[in-house]
Short mmCIF file of N, CA and C and ligand atoms in Angstrom, two decimals:
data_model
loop_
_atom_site.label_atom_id
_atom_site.label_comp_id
_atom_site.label_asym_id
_atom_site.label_seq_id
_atom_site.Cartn_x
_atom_site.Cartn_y
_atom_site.Cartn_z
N UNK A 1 15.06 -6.55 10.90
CA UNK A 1 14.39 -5.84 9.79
C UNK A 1 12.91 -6.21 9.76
N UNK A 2 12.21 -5.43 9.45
CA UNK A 2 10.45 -5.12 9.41
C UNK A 2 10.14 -5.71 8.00
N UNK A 3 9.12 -6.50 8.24
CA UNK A 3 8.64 -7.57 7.28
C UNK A 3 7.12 -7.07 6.37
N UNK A 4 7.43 -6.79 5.23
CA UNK A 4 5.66 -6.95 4.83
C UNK A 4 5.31 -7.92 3.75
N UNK A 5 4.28 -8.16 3.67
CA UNK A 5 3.64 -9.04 2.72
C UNK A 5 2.93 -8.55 1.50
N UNK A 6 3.15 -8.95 0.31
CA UNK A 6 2.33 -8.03 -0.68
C UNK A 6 2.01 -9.40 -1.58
N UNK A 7 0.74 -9.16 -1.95
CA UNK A 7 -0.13 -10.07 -2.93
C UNK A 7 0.20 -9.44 -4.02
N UNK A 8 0.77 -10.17 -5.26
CA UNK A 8 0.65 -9.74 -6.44
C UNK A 8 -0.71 -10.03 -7.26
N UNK A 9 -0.91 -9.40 -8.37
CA UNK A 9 -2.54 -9.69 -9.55
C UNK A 9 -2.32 -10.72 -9.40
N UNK A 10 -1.65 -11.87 -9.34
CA UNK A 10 -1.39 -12.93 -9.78
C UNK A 10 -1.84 -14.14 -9.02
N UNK A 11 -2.08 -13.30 -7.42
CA UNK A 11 -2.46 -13.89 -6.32
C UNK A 11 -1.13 -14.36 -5.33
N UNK A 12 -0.06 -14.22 -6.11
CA UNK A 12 1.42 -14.48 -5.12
C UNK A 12 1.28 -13.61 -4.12
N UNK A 13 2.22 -14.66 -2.72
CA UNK A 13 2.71 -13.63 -1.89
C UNK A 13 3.93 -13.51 -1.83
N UNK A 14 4.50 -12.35 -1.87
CA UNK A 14 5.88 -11.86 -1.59
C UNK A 14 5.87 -11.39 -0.39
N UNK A 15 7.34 -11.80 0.60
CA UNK A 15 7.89 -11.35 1.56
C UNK A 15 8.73 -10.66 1.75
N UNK A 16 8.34 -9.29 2.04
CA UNK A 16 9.35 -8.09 1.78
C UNK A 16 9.79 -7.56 2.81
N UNK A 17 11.47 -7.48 2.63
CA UNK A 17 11.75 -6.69 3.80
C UNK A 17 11.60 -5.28 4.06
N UNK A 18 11.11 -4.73 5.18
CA UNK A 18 11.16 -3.25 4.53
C UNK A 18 11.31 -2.40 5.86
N UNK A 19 12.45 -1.61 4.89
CA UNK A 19 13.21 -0.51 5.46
C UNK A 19 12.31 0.78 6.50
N UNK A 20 12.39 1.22 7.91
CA UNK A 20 11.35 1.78 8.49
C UNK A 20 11.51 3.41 7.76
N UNK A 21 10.38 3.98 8.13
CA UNK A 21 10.66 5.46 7.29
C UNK A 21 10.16 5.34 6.38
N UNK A 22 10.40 4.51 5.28
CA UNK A 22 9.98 4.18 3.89
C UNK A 22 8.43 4.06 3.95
N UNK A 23 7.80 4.10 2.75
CA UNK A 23 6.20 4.07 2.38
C UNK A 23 6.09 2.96 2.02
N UNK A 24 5.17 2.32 2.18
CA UNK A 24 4.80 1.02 1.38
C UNK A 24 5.15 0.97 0.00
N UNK A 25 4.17 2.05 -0.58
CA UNK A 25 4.82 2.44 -1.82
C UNK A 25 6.38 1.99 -2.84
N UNK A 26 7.34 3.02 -1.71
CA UNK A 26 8.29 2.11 -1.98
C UNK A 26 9.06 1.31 -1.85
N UNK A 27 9.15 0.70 -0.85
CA UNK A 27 9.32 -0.71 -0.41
C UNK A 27 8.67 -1.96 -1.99
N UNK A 28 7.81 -1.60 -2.22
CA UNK A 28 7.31 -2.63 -2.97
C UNK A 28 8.06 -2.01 -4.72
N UNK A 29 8.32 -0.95 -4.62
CA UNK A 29 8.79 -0.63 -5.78
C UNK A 29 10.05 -1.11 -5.85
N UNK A 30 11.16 -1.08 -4.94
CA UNK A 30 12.49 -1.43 -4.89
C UNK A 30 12.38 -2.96 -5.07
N UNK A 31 11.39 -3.62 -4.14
CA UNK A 31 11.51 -5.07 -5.04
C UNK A 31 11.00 -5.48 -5.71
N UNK A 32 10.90 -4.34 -6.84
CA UNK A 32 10.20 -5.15 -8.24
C UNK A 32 9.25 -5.43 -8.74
N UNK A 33 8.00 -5.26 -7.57
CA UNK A 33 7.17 -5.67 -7.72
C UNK A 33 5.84 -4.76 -8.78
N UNK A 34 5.32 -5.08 -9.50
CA UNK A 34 4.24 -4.25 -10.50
C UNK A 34 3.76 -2.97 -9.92
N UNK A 35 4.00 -1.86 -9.76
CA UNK A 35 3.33 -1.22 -8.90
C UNK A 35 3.65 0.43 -9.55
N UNK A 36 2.99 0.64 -10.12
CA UNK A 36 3.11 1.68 -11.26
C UNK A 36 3.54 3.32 -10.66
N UNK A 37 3.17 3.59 -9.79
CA UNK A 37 2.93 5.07 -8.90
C UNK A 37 3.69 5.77 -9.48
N UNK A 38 2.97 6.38 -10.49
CA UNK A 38 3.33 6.82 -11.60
C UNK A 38 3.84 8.98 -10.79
N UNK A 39 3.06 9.21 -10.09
CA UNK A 39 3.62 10.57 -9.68
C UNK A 39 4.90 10.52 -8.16
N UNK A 40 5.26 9.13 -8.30
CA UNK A 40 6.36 8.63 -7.34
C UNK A 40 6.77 9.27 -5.52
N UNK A 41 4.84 9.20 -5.78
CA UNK A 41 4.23 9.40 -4.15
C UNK A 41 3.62 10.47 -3.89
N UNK A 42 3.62 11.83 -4.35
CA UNK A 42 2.84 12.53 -4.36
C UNK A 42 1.26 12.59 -4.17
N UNK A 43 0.60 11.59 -3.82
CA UNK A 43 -0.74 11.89 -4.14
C UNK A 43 -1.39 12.47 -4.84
N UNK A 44 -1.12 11.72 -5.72
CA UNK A 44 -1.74 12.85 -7.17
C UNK A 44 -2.09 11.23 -8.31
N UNK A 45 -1.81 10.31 -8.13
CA UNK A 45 -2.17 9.37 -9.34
C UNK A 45 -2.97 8.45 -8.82
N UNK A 46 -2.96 7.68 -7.92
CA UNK A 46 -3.79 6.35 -6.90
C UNK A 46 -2.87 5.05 -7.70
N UNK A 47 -2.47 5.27 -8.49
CA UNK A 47 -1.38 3.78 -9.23
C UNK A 47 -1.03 2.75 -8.03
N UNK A 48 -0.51 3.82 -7.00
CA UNK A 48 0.08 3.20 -5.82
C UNK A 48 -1.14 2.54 -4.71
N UNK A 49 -2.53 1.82 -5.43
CA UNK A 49 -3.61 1.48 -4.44
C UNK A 49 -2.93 0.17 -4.38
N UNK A 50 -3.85 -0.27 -2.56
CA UNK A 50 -3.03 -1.36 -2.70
C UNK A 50 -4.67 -1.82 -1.41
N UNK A 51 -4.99 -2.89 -1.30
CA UNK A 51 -5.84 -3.64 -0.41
C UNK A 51 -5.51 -3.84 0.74
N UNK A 52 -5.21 -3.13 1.76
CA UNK A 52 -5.11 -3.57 2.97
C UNK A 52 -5.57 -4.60 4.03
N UNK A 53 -4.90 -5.66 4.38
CA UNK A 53 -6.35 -6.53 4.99
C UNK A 53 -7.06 -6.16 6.10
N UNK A 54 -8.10 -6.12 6.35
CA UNK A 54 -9.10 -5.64 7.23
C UNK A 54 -8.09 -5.11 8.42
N UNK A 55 -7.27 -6.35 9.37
CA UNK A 55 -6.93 -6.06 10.89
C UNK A 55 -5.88 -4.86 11.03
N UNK A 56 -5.55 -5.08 9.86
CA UNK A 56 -3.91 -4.49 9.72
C UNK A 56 -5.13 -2.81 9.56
N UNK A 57 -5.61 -2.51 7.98
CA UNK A 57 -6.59 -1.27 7.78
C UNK A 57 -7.31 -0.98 8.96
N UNK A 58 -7.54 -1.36 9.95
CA UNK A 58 -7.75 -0.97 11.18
C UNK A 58 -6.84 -0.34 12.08
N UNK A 59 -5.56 -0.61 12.35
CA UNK A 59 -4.73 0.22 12.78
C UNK A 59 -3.88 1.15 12.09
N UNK A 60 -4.08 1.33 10.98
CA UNK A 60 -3.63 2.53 10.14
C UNK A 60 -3.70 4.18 10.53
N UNK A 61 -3.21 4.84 10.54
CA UNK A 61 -3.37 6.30 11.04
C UNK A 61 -4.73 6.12 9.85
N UNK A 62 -5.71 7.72 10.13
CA UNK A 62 -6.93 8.28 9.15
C UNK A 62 -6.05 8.99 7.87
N UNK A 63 -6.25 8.41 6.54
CA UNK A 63 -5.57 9.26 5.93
C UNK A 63 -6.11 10.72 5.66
N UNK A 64 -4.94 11.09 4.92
CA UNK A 64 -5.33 12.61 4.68
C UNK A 64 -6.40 13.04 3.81
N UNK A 65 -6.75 14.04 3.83
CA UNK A 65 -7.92 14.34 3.12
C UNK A 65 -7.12 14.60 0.86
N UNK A 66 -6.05 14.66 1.02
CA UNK A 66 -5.33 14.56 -0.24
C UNK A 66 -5.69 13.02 -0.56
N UNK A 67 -5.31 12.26 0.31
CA UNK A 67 -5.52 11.09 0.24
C UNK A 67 -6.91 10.22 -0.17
N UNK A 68 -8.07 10.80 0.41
CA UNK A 68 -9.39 10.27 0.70
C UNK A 68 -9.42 10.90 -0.49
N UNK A 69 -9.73 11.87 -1.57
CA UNK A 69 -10.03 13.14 -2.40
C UNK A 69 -9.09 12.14 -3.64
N UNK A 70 -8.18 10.92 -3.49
CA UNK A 70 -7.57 10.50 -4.45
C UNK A 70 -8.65 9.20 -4.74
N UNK A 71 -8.65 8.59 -3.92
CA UNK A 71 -9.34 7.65 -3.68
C UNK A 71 -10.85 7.39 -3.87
N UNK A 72 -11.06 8.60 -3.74
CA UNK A 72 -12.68 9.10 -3.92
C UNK A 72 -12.38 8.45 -5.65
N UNK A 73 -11.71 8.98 -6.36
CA UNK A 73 -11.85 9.09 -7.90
C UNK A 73 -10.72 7.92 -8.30
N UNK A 74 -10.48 6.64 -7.39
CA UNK A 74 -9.77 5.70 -8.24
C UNK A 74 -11.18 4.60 -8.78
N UNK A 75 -10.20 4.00 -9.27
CA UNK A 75 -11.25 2.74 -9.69
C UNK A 75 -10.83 1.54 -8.86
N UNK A 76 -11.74 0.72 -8.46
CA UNK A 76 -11.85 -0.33 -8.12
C UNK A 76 -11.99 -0.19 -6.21
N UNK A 77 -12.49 0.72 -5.81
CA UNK A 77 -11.88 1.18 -4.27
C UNK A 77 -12.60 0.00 -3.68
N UNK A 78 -12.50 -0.54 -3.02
CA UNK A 78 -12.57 -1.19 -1.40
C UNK A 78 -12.97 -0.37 -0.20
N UNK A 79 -13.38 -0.97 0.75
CA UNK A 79 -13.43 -0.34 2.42
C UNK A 79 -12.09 -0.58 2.61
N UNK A 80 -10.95 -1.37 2.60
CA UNK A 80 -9.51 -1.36 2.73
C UNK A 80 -8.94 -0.68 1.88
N UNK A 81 -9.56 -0.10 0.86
CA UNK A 81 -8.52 0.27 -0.27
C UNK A 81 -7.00 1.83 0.57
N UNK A 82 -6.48 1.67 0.03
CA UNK A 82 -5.49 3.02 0.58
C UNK A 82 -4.09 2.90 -0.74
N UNK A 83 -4.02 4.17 -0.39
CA UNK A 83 -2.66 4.71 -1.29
C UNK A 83 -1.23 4.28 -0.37
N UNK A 84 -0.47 3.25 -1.40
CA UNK A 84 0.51 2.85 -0.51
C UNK A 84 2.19 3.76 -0.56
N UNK A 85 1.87 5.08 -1.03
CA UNK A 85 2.78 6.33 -0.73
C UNK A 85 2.03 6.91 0.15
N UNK A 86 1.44 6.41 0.85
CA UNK A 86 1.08 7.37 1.88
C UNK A 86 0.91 6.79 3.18
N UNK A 87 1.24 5.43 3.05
CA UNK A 87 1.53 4.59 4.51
C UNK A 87 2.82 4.69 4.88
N UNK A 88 3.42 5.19 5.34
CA UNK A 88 4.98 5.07 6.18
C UNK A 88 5.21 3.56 7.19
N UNK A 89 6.77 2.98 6.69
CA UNK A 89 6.32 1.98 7.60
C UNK A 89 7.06 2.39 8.77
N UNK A 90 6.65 1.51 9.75
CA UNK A 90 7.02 1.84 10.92
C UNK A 90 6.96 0.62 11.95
N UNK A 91 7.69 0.03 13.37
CA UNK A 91 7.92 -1.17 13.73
C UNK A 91 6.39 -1.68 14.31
N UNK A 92 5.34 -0.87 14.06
CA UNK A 92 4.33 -1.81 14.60
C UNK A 92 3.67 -1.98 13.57
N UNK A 93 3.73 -1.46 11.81
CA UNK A 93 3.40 -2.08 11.30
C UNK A 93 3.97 -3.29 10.60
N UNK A 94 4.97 -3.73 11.19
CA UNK A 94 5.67 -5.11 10.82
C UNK A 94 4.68 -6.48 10.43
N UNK A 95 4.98 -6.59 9.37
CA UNK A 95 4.04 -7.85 9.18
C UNK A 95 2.41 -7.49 8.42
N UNK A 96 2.53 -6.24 7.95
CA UNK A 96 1.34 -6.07 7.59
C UNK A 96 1.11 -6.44 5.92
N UNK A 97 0.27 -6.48 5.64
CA UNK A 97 -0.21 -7.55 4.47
C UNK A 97 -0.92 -6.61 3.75
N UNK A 98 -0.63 -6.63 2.64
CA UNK A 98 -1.71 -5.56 1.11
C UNK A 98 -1.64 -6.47 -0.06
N UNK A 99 -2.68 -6.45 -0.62
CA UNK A 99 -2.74 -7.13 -2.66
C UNK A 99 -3.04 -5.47 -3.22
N UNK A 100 -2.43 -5.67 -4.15
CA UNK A 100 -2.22 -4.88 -4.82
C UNK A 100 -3.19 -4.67 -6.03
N UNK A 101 -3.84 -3.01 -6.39
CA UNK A 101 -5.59 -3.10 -6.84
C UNK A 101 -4.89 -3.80 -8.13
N UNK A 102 -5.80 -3.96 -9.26
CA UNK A 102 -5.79 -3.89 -10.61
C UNK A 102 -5.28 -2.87 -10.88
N UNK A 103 -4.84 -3.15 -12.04
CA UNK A 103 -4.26 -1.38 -13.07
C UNK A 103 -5.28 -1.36 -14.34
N UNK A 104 -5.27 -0.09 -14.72
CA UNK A 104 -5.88 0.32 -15.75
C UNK A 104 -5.53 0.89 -16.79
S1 FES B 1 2.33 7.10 -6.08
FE1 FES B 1 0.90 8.49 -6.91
S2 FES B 1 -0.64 8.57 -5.40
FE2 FES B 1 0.78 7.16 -4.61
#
């Protein structure tokens, strides 16, 4: 099973297992973790931002322009920032690492 890491506000790290196919998104929703994505992946809210760390946000596919057009208008964006309903995981991103933005 495919492993990710998620920083909570809190500064915790959680080690999550996560199912391939699945979005980051929800992977982190099934375990519990704070993560509001309030239109439950659609690209339509940014709830689901999450900090990517640099090496990992480097091998990410380019997101979509739904995507960039969400992001444009969240708060708190980053050069890592990304919508985590819109990352699919998959076995080479095993092990990849996100903190999760502030909420508002
Ligand atoms: S859950 Fe709404 S944009 Fe990701």
């Amino acid at each position: 099973m495919a492993k990710i890491y998620v920083v909570d506000r809190e500064g915790t790290e959680h080690e999550l297992e996560a199912e391939l196919g699945w979005s980051l998104m929800e992977i982190i929703r099934e375990a519990g973790l704070p993560i509001e994505a309030a239109c439950g992946g659609c690209c339509a809210c940014a709830t689901c931002h999450v900090y990517v760390e640099p090496e990992w946000f480097a091998r990410l596919p380019e997101p979509e322009e739904e995507e960039q057009m969400m992001l444009d208008e969240a708060f708190e964006v980053k050069d890592t920032s990304r919508l985590s309903c819109q990352i699919k995981m998959t076995e080479e991103l095993d092990g990849i690492r996100v903190t999760l933005a502030p909420e508002f």
